[in-house]
Coordinates of C-alpha atoms in Angstrom, one line a residue:
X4 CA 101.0 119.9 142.1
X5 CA 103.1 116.7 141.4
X6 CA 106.6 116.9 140.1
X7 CA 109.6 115.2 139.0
X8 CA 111.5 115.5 142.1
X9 CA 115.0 115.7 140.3
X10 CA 113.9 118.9 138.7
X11 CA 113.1 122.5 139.8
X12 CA 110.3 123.8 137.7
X13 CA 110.3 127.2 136.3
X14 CA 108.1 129.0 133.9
X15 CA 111.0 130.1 131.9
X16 CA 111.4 128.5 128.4
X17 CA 113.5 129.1 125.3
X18 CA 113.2 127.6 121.9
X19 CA 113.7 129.2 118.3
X20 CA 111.6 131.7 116.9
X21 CA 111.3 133.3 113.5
X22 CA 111.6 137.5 114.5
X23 CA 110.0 138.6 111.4
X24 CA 108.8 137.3 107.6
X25 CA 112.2 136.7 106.7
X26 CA 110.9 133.3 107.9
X27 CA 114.6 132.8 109.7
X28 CA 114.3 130.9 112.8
X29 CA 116.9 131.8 115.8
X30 CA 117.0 131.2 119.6
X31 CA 114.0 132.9 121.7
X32 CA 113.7 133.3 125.3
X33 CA 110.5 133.5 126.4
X34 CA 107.8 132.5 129.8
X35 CA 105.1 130.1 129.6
X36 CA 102.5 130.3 132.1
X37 CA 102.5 128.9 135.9
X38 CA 101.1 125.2 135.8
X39 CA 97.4 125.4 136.6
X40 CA 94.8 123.3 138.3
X41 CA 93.5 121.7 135.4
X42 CA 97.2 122.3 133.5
X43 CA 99.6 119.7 132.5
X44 CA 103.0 120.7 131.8
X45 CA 105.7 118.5 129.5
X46 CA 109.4 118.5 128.5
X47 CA 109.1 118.6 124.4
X48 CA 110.9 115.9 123.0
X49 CA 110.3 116.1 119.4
X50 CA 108.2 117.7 116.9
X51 CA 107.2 117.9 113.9
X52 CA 107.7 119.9 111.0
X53 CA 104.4 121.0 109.0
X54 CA 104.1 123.0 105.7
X55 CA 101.8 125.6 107.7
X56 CA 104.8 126.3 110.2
X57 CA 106.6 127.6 107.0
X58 CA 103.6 129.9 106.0
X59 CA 103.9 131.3 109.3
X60 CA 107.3 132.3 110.1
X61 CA 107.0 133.9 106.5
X62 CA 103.4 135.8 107.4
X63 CA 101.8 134.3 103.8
X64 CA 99.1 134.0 105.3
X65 CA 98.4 137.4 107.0
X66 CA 98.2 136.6 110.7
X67 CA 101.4 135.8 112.0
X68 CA 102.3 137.7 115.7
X69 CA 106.4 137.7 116.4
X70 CA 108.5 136.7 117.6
X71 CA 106.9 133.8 116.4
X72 CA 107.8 130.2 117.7
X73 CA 105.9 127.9 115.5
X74 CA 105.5 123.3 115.8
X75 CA 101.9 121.9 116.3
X76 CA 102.9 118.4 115.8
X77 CA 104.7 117.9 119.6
X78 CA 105.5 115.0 121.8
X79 CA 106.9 114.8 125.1
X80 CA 107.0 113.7 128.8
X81 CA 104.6 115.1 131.7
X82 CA 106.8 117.1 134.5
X83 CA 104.2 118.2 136.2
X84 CA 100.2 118.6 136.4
X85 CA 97.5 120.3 138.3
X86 CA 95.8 119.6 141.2
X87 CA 92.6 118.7 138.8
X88 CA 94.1 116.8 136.5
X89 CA 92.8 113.6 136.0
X90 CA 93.8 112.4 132.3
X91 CA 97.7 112.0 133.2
X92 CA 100.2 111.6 135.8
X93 CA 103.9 112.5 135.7
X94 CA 106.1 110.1 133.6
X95 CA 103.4 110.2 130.8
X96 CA 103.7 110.1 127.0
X97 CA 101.9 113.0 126.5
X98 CA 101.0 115.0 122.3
X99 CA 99.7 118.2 121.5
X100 CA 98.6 118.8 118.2
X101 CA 96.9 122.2 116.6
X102 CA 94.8 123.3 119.2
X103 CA 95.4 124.3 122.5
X104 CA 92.4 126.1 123.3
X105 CA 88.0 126.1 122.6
X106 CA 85.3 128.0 124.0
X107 CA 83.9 124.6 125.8
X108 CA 80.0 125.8 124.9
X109 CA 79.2 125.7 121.9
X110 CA 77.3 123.2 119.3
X111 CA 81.3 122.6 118.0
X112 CA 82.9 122.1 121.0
X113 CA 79.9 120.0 122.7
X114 CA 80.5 117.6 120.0
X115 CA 83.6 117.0 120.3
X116 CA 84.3 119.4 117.5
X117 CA 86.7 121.8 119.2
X118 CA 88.8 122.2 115.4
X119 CA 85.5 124.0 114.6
X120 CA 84.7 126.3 117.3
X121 CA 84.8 129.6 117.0
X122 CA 87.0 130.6 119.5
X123 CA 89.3 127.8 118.9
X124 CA 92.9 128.9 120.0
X125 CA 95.6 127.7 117.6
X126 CA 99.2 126.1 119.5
X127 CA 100.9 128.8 118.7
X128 CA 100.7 132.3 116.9
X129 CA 97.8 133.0 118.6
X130 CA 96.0 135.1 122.1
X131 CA 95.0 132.9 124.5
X132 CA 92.9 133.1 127.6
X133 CA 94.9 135.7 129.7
X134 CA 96.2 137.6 126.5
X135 CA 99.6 136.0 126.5
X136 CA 100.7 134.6 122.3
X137 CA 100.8 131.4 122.2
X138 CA 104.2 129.5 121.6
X139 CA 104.5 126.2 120.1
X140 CA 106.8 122.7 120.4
X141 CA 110.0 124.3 118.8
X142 CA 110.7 124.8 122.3
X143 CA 111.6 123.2 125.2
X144 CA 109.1 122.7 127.6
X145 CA 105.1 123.5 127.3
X146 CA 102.0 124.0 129.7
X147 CA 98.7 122.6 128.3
X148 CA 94.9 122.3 129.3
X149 CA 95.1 118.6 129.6
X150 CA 91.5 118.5 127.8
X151 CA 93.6 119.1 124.5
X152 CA 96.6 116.6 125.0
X153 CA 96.3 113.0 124.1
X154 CA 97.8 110.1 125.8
X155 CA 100.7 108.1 123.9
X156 CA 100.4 104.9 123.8
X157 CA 103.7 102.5 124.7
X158 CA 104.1 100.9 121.7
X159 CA 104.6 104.0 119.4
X160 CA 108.2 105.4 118.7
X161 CA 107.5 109.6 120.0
X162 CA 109.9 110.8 117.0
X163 CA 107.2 109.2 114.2
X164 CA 104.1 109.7 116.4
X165 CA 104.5 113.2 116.6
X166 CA 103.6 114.2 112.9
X167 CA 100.4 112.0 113.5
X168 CA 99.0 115.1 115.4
X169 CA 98.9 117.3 112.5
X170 CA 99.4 115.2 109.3
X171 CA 97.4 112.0 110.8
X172 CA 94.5 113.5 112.3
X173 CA 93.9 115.7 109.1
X174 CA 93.5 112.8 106.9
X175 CA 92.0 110.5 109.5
X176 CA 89.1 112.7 109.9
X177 CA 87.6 112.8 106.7
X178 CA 87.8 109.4 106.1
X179 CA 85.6 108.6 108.9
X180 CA 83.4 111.1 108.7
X181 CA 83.1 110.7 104.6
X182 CA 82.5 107.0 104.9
X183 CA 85.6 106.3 103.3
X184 CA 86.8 103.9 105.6
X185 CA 84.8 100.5 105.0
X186 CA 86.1 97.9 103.6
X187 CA 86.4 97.5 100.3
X188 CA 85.6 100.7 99.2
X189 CA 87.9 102.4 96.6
X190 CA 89.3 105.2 97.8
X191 CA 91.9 107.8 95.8
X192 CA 94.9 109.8 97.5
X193 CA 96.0 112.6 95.4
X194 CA 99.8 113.4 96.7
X195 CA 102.4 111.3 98.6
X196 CA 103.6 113.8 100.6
X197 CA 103.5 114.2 104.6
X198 CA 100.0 114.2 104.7
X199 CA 99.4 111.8 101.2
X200 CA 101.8 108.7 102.5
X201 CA 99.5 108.9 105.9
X202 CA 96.5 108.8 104.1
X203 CA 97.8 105.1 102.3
X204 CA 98.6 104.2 105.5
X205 CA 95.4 104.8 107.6
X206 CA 92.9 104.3 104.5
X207 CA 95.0 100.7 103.7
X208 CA 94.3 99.6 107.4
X209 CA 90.5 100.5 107.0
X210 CA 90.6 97.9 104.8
X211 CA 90.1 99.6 101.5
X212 CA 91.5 99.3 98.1
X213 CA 94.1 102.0 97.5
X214 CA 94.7 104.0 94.3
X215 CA 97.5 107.0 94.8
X216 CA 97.3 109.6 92.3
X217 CA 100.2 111.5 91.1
X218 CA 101.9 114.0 88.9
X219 CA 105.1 112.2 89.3
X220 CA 105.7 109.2 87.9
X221 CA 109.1 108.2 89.5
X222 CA 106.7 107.7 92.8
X223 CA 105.0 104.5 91.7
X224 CA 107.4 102.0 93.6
X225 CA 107.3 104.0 96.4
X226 CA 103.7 104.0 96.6
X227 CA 103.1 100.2 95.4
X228 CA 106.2 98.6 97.3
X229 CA 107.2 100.6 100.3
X230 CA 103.6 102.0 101.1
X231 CA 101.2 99.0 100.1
X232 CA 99.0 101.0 97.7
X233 CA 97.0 98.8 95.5
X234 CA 97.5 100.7 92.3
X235 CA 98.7 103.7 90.6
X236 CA 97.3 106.6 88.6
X237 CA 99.6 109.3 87.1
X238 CA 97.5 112.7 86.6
X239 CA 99.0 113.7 83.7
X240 CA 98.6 110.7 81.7
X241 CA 95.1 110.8 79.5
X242 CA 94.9 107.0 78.4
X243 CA 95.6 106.6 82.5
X244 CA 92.9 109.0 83.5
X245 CA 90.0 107.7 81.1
X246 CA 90.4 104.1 81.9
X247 CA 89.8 105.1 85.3
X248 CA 87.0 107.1 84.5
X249 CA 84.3 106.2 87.6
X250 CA 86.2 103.8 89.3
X251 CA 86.4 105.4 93.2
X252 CA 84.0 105.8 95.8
X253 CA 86.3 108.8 97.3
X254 CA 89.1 110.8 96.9
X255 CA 91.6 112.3 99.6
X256 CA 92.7 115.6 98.2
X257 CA 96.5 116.4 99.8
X258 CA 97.7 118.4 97.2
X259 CA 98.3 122.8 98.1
X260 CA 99.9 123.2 95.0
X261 CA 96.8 125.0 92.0
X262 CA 95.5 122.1 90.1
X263 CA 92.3 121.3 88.1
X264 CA 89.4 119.5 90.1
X265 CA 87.8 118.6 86.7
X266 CA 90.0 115.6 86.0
X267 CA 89.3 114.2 89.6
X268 CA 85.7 114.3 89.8
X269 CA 85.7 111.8 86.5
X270 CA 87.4 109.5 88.6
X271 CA 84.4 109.1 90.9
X272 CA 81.7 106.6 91.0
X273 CA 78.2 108.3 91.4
X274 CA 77.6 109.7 95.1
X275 CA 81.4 110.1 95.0
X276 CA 83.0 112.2 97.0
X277 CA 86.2 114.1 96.6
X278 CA 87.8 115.8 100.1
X279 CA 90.2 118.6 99.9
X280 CA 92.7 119.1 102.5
X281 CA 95.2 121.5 100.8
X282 CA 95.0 124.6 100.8
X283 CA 96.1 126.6 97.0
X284 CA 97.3 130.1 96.9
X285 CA 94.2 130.8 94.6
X286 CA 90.5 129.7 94.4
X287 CA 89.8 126.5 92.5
X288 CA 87.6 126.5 89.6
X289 CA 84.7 124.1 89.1
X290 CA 82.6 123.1 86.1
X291 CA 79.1 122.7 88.1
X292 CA 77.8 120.4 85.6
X293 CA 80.2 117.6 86.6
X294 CA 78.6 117.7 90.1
X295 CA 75.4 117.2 89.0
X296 CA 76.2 114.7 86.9
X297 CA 76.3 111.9 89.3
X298 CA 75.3 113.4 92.5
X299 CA 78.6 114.4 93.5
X300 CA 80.1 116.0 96.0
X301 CA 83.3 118.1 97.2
X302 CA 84.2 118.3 100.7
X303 CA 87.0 119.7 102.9
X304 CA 88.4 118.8 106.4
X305 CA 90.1 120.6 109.4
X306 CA 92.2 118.1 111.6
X307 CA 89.4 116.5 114.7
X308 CA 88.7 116.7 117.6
X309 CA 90.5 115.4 120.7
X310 CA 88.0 112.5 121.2
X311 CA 88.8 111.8 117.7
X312 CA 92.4 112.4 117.7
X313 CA 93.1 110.2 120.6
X314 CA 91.2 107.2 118.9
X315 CA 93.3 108.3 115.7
X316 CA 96.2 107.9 118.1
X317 CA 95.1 104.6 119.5
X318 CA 94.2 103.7 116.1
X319 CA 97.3 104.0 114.7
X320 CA 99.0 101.6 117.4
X321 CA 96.8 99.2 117.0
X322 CA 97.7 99.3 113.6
X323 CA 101.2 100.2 113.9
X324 CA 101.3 103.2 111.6
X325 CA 103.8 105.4 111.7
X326 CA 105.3 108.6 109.9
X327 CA 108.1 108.1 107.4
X328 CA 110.4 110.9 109.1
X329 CA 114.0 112.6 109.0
X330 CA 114.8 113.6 112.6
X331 CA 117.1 116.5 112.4
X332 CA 118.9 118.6 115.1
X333 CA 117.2 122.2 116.1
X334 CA 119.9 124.4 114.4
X335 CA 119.2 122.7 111.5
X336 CA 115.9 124.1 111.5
X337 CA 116.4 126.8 108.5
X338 CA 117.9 124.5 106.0
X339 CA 115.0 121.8 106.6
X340 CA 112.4 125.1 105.9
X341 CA 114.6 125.7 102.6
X342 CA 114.0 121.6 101.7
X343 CA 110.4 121.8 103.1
X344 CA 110.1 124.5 100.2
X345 CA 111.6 122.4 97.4
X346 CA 109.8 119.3 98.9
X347 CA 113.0 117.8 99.9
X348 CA 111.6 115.3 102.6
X349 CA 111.0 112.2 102.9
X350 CA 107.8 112.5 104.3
X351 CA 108.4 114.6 107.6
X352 CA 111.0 116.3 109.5
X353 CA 111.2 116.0 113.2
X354 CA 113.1 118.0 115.3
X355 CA 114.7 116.1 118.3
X356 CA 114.2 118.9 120.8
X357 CA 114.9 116.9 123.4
X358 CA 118.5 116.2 122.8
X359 CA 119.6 119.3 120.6
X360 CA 117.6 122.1 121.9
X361 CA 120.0 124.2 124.0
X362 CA 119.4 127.4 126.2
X363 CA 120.8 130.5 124.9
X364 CA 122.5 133.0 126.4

């Protein structure tokens, strides 16, 4: 193994933790696993706050395991790494986004589609190999397979990178794999929220014409001026809607919140294509007809890969993008839940773990 010689490694860790669906996060002891051959272990420096860590610490969506200690979106430095690792080196700017685990065998996996195997382990909240529940980057130190961390590059600030791993892979994705990212094309982003403002952001340095669409009119100038969009649609506005009428190519769904698809697919051109990423309490409704009706089609997406979420990495320094982020102090971790709820955030909260994240007693 190769260390940081100024510090003595233990497999202890502590972090906060939500006990039960109360959703209330507190301070957690807890062990993480000896550093393996093929293991890299990090000091977490900041992560991110997603919408699913809130469905999680609350159990809304059935599966939760507590004490539960919940971040997917995690950056940090390399302390130490097996004696088969060959992707890092201690010192390095290392992420870890949703996935920490894949069966390695199947069609998925041997694609470089480890979000879609099977036997994909989640960061946290889940069993992994040797039966242990996952914990994830509210916390501060972890130990990773190094196949599923990605290298930061230099140039990119950690605190806005780490958001990237979540929100920027899941709307990278589909807009390569959905063609949505040549240039020219017109391409629709439905919400500017965490994952919406991204998707301006990666689909504007693809080179493609930008429309945001939103139920909120007060978020024009934001989306024009601060984010570079080329125009804007507000949903709720009819004469808006139907001089648009078959005027994109694609459409990046962000939205979780119920709302009708019907209005959206009259956006598209023929062979449009409209991607959902959100995920609504209940199940959409859809007038077939309107599918039919100019060969169109309706898609979802899962975050990547990690050969795909390391060129979305790379990707986004070349390009210098970068989350719109509130970094916020680990015991301030309920109230940013509460204002996660109300949509009080501007676009992402990060938690600097490195510098507020104490031990408990």
């Amino acid at each position: 193994m190769t260390r940081l010689p100024e510090e003595v490694h233990s497999n202890k860790a502590f972090g906060w933790a939500a006990k039960d669906s109360s959703g209330v996060l507190s301070p957690f002891n807890f062990f993480t696993r000896e550093t393996g051959e093929k293991d890299v272990t990090f000091k977490v420096l900041y992560c991110g706050i997603c919408h699913s860590d809130l469905h999680m610490v609350k159990n809304e969506w059935g599966n939760s395991i507590y004490p539960l200690v919940p971040g997917h979106e995690i950056v940090g430095e390399v302390t130490e790494i097996g004696c088969k690792v060959q992707k890092f080196k201690v010192g390095d700017r290392v992420g870890v986004g949703c996935m920490v685990g894949s069966c390695h065998s199947c069609d998925n996996c041997m694609n470089n589609l480890e979000n879609y195997c099977p036997k994909m382990i989640f960061t946290y909240g889940t069993k992994y190999y040797d039966g242990a529940v996952t914990h994830g980057g509210y916390s501060n130190i972890m130990v990773v397979d190094e196949h599923f961390a990605v290298s930061i590059p230099e140039n990119l600030p950690l605190d806005a990178t780490a958001p990237l791993l979540c929100a920027g892979i899941t709307v990278y994705s589909p807009l390569r794999f959905y063609g949505l990212d040549k240039p020219g094309l017109r391409v629709g982003v439905v919400g500017l929220g965490g994952l919406g403002h991204l998707a301006v952001k990666f689909a504007k340095a693809m080179g493609t014409n930008v429309t945001v669409i939103s139920t909120s009119p007060s978020k024009q100038k934001e989306a024009l001026e601060n984010l570079g969009a080329d125009s804007f649609l507000v949903s709720r506005d009819q004469d808006q809607l139907q001089a648009a009428i078959g005027t994109l190519d694609g459409i990046i769904d962000t939205v979780s919140a119920q709302h009708p698809l019907l209005p959206l697919l009259g956006l598209l051109k023929s062979h449009g294509k409209l991607v959902i990423l959100g995920i609504p309490g209940k199940p959409f409704e859809l007038q077939v007809f309107r599918l039919i009706q100019g060969r169109k089609l309706i898609g979802g997406s899962m975050i990547g890969g990690m050969k795909e979420t390391q060129e979305m990495i790379n990707f986004a320094a070349e390009h210098n993008i970068k989350t719109d982020i509130e970094v916020i102090a680990m015991d301030y971790v309920n109230t940013a839940m509460d204002r996660l709820l109300k949509g009080d955030v501007k676009y992402r909260f990060v938690i600097d773990i490195g510098n507020t994240l104490r031990p408990s007693s």
